[in-house]
mmCIF file of C-alpha atoms in Angstrom:
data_model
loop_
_atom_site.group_PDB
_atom_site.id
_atom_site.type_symbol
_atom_site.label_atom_id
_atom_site.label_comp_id
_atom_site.label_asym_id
_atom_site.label_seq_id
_atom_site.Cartn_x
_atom_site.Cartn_y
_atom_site.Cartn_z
ATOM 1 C CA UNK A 21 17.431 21.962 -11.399
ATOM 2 C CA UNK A 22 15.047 19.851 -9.628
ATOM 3 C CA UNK A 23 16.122 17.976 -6.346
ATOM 4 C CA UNK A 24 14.989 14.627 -5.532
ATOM 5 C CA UNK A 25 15.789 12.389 -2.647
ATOM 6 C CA UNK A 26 16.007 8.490 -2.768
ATOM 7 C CA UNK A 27 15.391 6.413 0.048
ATOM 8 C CA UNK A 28 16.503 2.888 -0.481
ATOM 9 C CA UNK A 29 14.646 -0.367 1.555
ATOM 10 C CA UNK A 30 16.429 -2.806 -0.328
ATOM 11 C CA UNK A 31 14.378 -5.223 -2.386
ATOM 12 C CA UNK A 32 14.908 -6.763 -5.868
ATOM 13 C CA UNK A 33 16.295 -3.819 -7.062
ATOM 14 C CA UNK A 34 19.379 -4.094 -4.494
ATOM 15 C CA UNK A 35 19.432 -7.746 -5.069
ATOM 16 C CA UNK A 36 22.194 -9.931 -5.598
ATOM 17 C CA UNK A 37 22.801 -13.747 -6.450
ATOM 18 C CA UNK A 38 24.079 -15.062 -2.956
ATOM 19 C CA UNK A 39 25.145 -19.104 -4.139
ATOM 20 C CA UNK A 40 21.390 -20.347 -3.421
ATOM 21 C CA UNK A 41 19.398 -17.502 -4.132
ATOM 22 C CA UNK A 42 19.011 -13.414 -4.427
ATOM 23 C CA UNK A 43 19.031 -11.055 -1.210
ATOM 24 C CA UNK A 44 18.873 -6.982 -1.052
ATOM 25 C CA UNK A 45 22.272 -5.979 -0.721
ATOM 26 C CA UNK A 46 23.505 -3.096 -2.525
ATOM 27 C CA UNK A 47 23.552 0.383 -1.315
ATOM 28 C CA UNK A 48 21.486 2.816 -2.620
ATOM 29 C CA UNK A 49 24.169 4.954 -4.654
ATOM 30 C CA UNK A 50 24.847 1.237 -6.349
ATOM 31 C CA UNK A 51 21.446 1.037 -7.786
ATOM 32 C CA UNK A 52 21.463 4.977 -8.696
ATOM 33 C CA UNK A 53 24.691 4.070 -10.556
ATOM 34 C CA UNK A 54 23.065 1.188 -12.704
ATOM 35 C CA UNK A 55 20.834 3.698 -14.606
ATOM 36 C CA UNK A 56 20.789 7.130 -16.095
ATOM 37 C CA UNK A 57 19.555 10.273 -14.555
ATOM 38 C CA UNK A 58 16.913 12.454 -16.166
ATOM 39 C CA UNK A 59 18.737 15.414 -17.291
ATOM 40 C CA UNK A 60 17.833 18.550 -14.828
ATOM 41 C CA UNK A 61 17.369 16.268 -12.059
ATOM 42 C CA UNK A 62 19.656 16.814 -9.196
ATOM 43 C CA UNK A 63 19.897 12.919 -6.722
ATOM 44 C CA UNK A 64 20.502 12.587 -3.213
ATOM 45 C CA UNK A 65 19.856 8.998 -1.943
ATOM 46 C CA UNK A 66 19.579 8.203 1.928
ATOM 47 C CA UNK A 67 20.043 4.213 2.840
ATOM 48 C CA UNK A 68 16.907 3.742 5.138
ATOM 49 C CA UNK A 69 17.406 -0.418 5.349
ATOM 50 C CA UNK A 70 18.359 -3.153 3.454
ATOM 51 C CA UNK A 71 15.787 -6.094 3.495
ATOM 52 C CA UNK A 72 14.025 -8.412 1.221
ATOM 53 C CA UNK A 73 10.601 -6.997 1.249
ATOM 54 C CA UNK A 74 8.637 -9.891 2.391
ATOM 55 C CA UNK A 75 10.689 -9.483 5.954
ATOM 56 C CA UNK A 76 9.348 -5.776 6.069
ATOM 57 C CA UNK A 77 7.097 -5.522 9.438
ATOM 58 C CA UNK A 78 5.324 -2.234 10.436
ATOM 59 C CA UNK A 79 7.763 -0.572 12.341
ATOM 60 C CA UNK A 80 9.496 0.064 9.069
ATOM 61 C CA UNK A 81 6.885 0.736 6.929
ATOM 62 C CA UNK A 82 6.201 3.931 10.295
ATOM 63 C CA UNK A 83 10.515 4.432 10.100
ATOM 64 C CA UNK A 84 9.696 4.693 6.261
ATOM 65 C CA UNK A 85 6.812 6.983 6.777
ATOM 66 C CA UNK A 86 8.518 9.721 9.178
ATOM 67 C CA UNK A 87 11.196 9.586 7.082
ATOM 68 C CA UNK A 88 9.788 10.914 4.191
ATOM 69 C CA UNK A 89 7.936 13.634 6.390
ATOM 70 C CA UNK A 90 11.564 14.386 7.490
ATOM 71 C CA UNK A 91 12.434 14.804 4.053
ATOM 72 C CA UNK A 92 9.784 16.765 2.329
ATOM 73 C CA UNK A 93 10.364 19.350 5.916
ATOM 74 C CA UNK A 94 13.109 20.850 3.531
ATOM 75 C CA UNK A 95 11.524 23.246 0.208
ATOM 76 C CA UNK A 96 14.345 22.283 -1.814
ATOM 77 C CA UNK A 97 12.946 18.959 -2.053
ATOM 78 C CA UNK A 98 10.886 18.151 -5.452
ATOM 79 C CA UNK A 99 9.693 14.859 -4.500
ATOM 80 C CA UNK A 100 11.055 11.562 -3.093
ATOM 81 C CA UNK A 101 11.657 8.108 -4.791
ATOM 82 C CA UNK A 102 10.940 4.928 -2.607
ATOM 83 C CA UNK A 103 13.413 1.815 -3.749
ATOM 84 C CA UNK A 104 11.180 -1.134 -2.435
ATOM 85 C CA UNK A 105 10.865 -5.065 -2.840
ATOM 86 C CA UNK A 106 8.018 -5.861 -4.910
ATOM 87 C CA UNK A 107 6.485 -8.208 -2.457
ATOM 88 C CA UNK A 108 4.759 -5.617 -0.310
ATOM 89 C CA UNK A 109 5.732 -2.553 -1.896
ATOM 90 C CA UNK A 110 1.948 -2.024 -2.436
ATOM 91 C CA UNK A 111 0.861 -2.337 1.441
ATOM 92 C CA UNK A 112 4.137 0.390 1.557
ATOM 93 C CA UNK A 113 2.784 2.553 -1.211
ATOM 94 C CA UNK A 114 -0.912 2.502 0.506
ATOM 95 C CA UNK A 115 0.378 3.256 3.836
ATOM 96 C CA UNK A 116 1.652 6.397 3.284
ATOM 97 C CA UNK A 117 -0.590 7.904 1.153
ATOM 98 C CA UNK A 118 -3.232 7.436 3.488
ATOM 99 C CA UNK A 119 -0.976 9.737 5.830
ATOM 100 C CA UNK A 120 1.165 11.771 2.901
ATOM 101 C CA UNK A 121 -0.377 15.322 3.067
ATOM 102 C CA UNK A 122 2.337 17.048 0.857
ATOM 103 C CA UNK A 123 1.941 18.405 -3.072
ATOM 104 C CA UNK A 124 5.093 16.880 -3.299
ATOM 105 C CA UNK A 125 4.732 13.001 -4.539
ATOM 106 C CA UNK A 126 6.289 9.942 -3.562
ATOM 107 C CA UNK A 127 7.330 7.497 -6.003
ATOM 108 C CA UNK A 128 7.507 3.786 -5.273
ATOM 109 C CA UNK A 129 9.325 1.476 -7.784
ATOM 110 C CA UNK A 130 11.588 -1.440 -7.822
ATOM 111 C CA UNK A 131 12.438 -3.996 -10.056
ATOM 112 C CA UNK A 132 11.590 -7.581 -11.023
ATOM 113 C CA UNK A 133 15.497 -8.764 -12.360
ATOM 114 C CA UNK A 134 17.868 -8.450 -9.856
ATOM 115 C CA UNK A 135 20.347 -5.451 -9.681
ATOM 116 C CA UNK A 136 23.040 -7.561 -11.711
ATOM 117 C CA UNK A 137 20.989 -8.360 -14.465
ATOM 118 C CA UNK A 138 22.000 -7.658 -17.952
ATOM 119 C CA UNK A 139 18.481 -7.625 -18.982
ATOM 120 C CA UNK A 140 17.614 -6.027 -15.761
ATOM 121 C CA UNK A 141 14.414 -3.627 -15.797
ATOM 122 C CA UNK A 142 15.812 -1.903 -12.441
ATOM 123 C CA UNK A 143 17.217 1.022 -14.704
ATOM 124 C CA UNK A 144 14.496 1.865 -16.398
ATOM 125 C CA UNK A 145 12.092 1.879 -13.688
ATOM 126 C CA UNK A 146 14.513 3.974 -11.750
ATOM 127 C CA UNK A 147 14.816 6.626 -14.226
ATOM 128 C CA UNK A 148 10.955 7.041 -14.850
ATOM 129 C CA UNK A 149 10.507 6.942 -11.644
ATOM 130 C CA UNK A 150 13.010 10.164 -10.365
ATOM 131 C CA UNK A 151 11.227 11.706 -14.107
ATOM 132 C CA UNK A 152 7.504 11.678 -12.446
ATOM 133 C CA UNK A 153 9.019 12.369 -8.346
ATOM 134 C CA UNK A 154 10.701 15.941 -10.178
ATOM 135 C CA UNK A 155 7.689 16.500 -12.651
ATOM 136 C CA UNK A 156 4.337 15.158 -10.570
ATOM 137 C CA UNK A 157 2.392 17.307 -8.025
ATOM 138 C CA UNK A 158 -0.995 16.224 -6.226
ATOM 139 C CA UNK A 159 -0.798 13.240 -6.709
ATOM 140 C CA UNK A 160 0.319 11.581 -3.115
ATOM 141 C CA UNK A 161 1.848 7.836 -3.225
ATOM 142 C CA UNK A 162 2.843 6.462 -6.844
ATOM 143 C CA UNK A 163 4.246 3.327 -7.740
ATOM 144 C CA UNK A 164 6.130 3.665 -11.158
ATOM 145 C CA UNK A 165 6.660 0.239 -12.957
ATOM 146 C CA UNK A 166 7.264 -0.911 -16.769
ATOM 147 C CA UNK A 167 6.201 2.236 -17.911
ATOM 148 C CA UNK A 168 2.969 3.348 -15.724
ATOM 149 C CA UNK A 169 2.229 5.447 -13.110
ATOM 150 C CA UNK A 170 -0.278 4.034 -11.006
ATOM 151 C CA UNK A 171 -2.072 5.577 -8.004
ATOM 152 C CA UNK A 172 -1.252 3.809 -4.564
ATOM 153 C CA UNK A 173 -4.779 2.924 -3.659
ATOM 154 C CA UNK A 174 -6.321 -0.224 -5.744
ATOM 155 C CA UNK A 175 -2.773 -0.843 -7.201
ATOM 156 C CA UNK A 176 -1.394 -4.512 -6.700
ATOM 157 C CA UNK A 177 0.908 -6.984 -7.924
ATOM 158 C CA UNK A 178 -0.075 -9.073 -10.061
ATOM 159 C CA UNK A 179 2.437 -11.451 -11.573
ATOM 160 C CA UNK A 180 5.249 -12.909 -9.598
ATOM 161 C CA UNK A 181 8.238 -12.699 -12.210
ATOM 162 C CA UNK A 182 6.445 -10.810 -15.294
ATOM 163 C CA UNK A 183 8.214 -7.039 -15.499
ATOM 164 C CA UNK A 184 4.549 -5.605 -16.076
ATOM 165 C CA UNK A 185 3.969 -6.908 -12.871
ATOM 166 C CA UNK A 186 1.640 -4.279 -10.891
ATOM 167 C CA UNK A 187 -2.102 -2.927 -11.952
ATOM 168 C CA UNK A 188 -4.993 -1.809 -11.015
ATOM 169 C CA UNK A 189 -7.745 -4.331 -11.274
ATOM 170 C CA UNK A 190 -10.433 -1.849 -10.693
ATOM 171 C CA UNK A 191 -9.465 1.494 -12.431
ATOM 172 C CA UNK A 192 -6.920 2.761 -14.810
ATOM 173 C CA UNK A 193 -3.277 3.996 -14.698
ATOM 174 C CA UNK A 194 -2.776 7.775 -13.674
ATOM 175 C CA UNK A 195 -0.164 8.382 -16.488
ATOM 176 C CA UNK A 196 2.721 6.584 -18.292
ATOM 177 C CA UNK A 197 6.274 7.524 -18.859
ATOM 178 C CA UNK A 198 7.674 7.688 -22.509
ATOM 179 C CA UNK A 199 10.020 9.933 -24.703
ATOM 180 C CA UNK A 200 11.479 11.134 -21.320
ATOM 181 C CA UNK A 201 8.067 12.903 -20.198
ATOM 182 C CA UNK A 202 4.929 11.765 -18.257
ATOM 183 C CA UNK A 203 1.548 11.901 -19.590
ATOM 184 C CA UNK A 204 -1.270 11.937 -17.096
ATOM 185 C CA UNK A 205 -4.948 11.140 -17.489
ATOM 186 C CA UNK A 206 -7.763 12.856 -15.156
ATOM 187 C CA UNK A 207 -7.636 12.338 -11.811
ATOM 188 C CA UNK A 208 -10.136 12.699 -8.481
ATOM 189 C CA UNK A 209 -9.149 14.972 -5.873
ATOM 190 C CA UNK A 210 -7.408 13.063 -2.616
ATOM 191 C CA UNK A 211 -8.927 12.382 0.204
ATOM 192 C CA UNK A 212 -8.080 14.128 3.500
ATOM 193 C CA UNK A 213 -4.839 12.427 5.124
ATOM 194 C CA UNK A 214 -4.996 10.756 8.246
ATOM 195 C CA UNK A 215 -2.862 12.126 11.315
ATOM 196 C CA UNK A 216 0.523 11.356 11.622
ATOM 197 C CA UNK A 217 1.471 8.626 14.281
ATOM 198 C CA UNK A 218 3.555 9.329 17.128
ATOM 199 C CA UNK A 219 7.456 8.444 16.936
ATOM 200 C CA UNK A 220 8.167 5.114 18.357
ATOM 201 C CA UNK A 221 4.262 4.146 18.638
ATOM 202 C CA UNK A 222 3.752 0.525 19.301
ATOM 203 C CA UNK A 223 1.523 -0.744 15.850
ATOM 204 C CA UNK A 224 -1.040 -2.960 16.747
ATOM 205 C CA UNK A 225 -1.783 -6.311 15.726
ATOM 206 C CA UNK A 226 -3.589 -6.416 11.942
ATOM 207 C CA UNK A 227 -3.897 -9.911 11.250
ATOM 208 C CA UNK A 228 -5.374 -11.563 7.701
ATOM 209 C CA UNK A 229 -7.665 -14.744 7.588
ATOM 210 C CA UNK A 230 -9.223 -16.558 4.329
ATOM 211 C CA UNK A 231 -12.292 -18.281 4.371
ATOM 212 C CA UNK A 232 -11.959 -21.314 2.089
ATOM 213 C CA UNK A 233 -14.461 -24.743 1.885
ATOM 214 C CA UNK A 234 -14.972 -26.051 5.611
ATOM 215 C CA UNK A 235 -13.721 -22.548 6.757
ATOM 216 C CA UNK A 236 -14.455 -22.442 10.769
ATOM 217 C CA UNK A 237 -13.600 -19.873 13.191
ATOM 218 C CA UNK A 238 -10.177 -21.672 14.480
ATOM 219 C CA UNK A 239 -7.836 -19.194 13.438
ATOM 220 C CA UNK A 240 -10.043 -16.059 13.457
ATOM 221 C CA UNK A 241 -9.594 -17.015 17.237
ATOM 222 C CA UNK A 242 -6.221 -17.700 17.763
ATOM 223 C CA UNK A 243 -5.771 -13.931 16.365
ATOM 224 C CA UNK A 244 -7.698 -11.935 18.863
ATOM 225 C CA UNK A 245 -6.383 -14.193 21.385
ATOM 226 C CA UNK A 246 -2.874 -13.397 20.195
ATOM 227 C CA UNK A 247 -4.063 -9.890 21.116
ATOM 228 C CA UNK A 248 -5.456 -8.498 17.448
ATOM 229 C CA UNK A 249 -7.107 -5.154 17.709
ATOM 230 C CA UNK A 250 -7.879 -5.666 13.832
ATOM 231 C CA UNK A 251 -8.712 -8.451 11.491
ATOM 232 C CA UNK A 252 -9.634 -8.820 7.637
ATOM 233 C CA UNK A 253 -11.422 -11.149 6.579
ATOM 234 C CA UNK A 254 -11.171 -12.510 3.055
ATOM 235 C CA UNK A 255 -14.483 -14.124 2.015
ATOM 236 C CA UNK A 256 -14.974 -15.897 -0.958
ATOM 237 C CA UNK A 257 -16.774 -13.991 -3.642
ATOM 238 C CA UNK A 258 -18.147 -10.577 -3.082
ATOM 239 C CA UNK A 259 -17.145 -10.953 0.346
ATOM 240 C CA UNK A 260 -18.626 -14.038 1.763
ATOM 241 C CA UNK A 261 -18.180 -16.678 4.836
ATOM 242 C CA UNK A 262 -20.425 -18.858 7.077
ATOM 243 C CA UNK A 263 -22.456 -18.062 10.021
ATOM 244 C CA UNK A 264 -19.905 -19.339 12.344
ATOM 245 C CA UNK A 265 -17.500 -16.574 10.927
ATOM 246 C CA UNK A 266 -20.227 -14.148 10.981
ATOM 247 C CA UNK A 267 -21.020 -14.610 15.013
ATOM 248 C CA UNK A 268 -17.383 -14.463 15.539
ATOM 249 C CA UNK A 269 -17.056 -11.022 13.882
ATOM 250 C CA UNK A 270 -20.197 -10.133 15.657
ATOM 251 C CA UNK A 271 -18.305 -11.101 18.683
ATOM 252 C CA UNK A 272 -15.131 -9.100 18.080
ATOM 253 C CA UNK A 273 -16.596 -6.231 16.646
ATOM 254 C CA UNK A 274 -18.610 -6.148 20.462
ATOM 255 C CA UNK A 275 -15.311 -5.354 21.932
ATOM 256 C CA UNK A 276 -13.792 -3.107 19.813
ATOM 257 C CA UNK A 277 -11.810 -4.882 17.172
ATOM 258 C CA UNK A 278 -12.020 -3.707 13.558
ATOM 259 C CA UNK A 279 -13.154 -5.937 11.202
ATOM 260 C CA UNK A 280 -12.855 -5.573 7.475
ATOM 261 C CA UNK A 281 -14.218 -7.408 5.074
ATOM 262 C CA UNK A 282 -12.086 -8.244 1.516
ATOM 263 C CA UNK A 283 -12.557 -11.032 -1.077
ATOM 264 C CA UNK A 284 -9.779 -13.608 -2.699
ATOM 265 C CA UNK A 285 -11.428 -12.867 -5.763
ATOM 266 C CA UNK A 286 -8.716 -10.724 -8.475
ATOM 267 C CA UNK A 287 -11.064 -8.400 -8.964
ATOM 268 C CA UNK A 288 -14.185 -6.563 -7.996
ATOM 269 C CA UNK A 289 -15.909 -4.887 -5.338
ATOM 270 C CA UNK A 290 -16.775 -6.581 -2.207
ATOM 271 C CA UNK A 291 -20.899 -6.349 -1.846
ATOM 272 C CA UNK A 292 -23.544 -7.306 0.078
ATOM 273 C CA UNK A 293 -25.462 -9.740 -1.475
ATOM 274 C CA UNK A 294 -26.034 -13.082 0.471
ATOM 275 C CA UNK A 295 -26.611 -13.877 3.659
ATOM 276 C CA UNK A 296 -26.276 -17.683 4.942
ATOM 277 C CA UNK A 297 -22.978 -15.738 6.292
ATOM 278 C CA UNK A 298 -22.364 -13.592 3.304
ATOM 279 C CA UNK A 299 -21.423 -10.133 3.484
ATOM 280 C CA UNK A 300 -25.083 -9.288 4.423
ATOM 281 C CA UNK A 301 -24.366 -10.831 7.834
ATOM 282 C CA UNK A 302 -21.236 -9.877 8.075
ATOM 283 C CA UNK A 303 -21.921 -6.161 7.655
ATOM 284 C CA UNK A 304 -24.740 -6.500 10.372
ATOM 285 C CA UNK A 305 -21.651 -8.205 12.610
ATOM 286 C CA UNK A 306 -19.805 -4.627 12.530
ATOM 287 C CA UNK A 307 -17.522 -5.660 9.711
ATOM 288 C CA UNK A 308 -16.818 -3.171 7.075
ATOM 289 C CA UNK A 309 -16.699 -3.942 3.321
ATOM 290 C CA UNK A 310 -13.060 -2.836 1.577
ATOM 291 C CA UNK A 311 -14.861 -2.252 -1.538
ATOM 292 C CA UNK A 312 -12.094 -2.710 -3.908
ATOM 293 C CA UNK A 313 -9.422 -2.993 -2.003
ATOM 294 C CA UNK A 314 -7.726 -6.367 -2.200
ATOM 295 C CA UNK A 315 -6.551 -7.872 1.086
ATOM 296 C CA UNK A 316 -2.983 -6.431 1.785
ATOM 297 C CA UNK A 317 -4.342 -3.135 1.351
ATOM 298 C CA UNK A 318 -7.499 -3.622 3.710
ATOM 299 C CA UNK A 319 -4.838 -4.590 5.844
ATOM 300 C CA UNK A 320 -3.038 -1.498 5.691
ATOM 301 C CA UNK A 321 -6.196 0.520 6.275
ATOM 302 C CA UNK A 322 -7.467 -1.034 9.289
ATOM 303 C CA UNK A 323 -3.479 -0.350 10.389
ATOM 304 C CA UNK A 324 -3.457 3.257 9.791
ATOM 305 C CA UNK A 325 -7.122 3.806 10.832
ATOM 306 C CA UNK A 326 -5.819 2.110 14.472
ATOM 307 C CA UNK A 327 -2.658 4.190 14.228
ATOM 308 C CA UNK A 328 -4.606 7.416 13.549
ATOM 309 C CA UNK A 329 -7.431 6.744 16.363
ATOM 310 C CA UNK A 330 -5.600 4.516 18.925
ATOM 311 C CA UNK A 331 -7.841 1.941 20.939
ATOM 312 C CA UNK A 332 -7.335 1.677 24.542
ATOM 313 C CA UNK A 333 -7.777 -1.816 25.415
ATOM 314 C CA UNK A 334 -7.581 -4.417 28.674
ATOM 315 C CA UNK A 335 -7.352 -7.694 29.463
ATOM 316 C CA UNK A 336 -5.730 -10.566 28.873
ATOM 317 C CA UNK A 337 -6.317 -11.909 25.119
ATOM 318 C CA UNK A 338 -6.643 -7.918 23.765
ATOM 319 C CA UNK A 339 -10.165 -8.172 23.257
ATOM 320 C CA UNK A 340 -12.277 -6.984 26.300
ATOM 321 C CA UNK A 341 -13.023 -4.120 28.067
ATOM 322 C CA UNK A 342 -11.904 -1.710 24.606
ATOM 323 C CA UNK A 343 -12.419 1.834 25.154
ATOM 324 C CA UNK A 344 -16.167 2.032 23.247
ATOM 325 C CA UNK A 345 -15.558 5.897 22.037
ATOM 326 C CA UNK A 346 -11.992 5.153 20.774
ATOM 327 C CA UNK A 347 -13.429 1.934 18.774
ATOM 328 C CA UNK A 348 -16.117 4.331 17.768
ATOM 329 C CA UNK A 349 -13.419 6.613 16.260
ATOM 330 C CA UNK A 350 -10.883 4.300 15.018
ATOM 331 C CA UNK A 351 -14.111 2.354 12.798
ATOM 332 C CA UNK A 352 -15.360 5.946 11.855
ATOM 333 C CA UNK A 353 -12.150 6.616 10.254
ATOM 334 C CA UNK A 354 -11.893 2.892 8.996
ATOM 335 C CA UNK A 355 -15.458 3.843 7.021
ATOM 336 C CA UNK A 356 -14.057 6.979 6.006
ATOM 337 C CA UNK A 357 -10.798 4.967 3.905
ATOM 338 C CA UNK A 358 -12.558 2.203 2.507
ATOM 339 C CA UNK A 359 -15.378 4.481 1.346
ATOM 340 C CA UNK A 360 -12.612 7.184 -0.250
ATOM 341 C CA UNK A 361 -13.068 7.444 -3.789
ATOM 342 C CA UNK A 362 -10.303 5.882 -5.511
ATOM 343 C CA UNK A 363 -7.696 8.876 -7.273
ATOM 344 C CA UNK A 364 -7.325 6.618 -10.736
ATOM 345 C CA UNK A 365 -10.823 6.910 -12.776
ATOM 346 C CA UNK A 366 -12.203 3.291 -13.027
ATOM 347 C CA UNK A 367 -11.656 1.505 -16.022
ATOM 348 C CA UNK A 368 -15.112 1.840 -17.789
ATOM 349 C CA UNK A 369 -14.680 5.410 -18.031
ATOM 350 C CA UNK A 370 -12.096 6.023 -21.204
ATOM 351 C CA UNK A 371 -10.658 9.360 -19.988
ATOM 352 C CA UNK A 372 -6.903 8.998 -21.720
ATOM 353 C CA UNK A 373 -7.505 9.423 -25.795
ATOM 354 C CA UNK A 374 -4.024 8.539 -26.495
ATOM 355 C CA UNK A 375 -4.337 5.186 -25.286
ATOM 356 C CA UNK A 376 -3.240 4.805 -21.731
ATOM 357 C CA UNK A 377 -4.244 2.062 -19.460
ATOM 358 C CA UNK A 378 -5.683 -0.328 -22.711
#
């Protein structure tokens, strides 16, 4: 018998009509009870929160995270499934794998059809979801949808109401469920995990701004003087602003804030190419290029690379006097993420002969 634990956030999947609209409401042993259980599989389900997952803030994604260290403390434990809203349950999945340091996986999944849905696809993603937590190992943070197991890292949403709605723009699927097994393709080793942040840390500030036609440097502002110790900035392209934005990360990056560098584009990697403000200047500004990592993800690593290496900071706006060797450390092990090699193959190389990922 294999043992897995389910800890329910709410989302989607625990969603019901409310007179105006869908919320997360149901209790995790209601959405266990809308599906079947592999056979062998043995389900205990702990209710973490209940929220729609576009309210989810970083304290829970850390309440999330120590819970499933809590969990995986006891051997009897196979793996863990992670109920989550589809909104942000990639920034979720990314977030702890950079910290998940366990053989044991963790399965992310949810649904795109509310709970009470006759046609619902919460069910089925449930089921091959508890298959792959009992059966996987090595693999860190999953997110099982429609079918596919994808890795954590480079996985995103990308249709609003679609049920195939997450993929990996850059690389292929790690496996796919079917006939009540899981098939799995090659896969890179993981990277080392990050440390573990203190219980009841205060997260820091990560804030996201897009460059667009007649970007300035308005709101790029307003974040470090709403006290930001970290900022992404989406560039057009391959990862390109103006100078304006450029001397501003120049600027921030002189007192210690970390500075990432994504792109709007679907897909990609971010590279530099121009200057004029491109990601050429930008990289000699201090900002670091999130190679494929879309923006909600850079996010999360800039997060967990500021929860791993804390920055000890003073004065009034957040953004003077930053203790140089902690920013030292806390960008080091920024580098270190964004340059990990990504666990799913990328899609040029056609690893899976039976088809997976086409």
């Amino acid at each position: 018998m294999r043992h897995v634990v389910v800890i329910s956030t709410g989302g989607t999947i625990a969603s019901r009509w409310q007179g105006d609209g869908y919320a997360a409401e149901a209790a995790g042993q209601e959405v266990l009870a809308a599906g079947a259980v592999p056979e062998g599989v043995d389900v205990r389900v702990v209710d973490l929160f209940t929220v729609n997952s576009s309210r989810l803030t970083t304290d829970h994604q850390l309440r999330l995270l120590h819970t499933v260290h809590d969990v995986l403390a006891d051997p009897a434990v196979d793996g863990i499934v992670v109920t989550h809203g589809t909104d942000t349950l990639e920034e979720s999945a990314f977030f702890l794998d950079l910290f998940h340091a366990d053989r044991r996986p963790v399965v992310f999944t949810g649904a795109q059809k509310p709970l009470d849905a006759p046609d619902g696809d919460a069910a089925g993603n449930l089921y091959d979801a508890l298959l792959t937590a009992a059966t996987g190992r090595d693999i860190g943070a999953v997110i099982v949808f429609a079918g596919q197991v994808y890795a954590a890292r480079g996985t995103v949403k990308q249709h609003t109401v679609d049920a195939h709605a997450f993929g990996a723009p850059d690389g292929l699927p790690l496996g796919r469920v079917e006939f009540g097994r899981v098939t799995w393709g090659r896969r890179r080793p993981r990277p080392a995990p990050l440390p573990m942040p203190e219980p009841g840390v205060v997260p820091p500030r990560v804030d996201i701004l897009t460059h667009h036609s007649d970007g300035d440097t308005v709101l790029f502002d307003a974040s470090l003087a709403a006290g930001a110790r970290g900022v992404v900035v989406v560039g057009t392209g391959a990862g390109n602003a103006n100078p304006q934005v450029a001397e501003a990360v120049r600027k921030a990056t002189a007192n210690g804030v970390l500075v990432a560098v994504s792109t709007r584009v679907a897909a990609g990697a971010v590279v530099p190419l121009y200057t004029g403000g491109g990601a050429v200047d930008l990289v000699a500004a201090g900002g670091l290029l999130a190679g494929t990592l879309r923006p909600g993800q850079a996010r999360i690593a800039v997060l967990a690379a500021l929860l791993a290496r804390p920055v000890t900071a003073s004065g009034i706006d957040g953004t003077e006097g930053a203790d140089r060797t902690d920013a030292a450390d806390a960008a080091a092990t920024l580098r270190d993420i964004l340059e990990a090699a990504p666990q799913a193959l990328p899609a040029s190389e056609l690893y899976l002969v039976d088809g997976v990922g086409k």
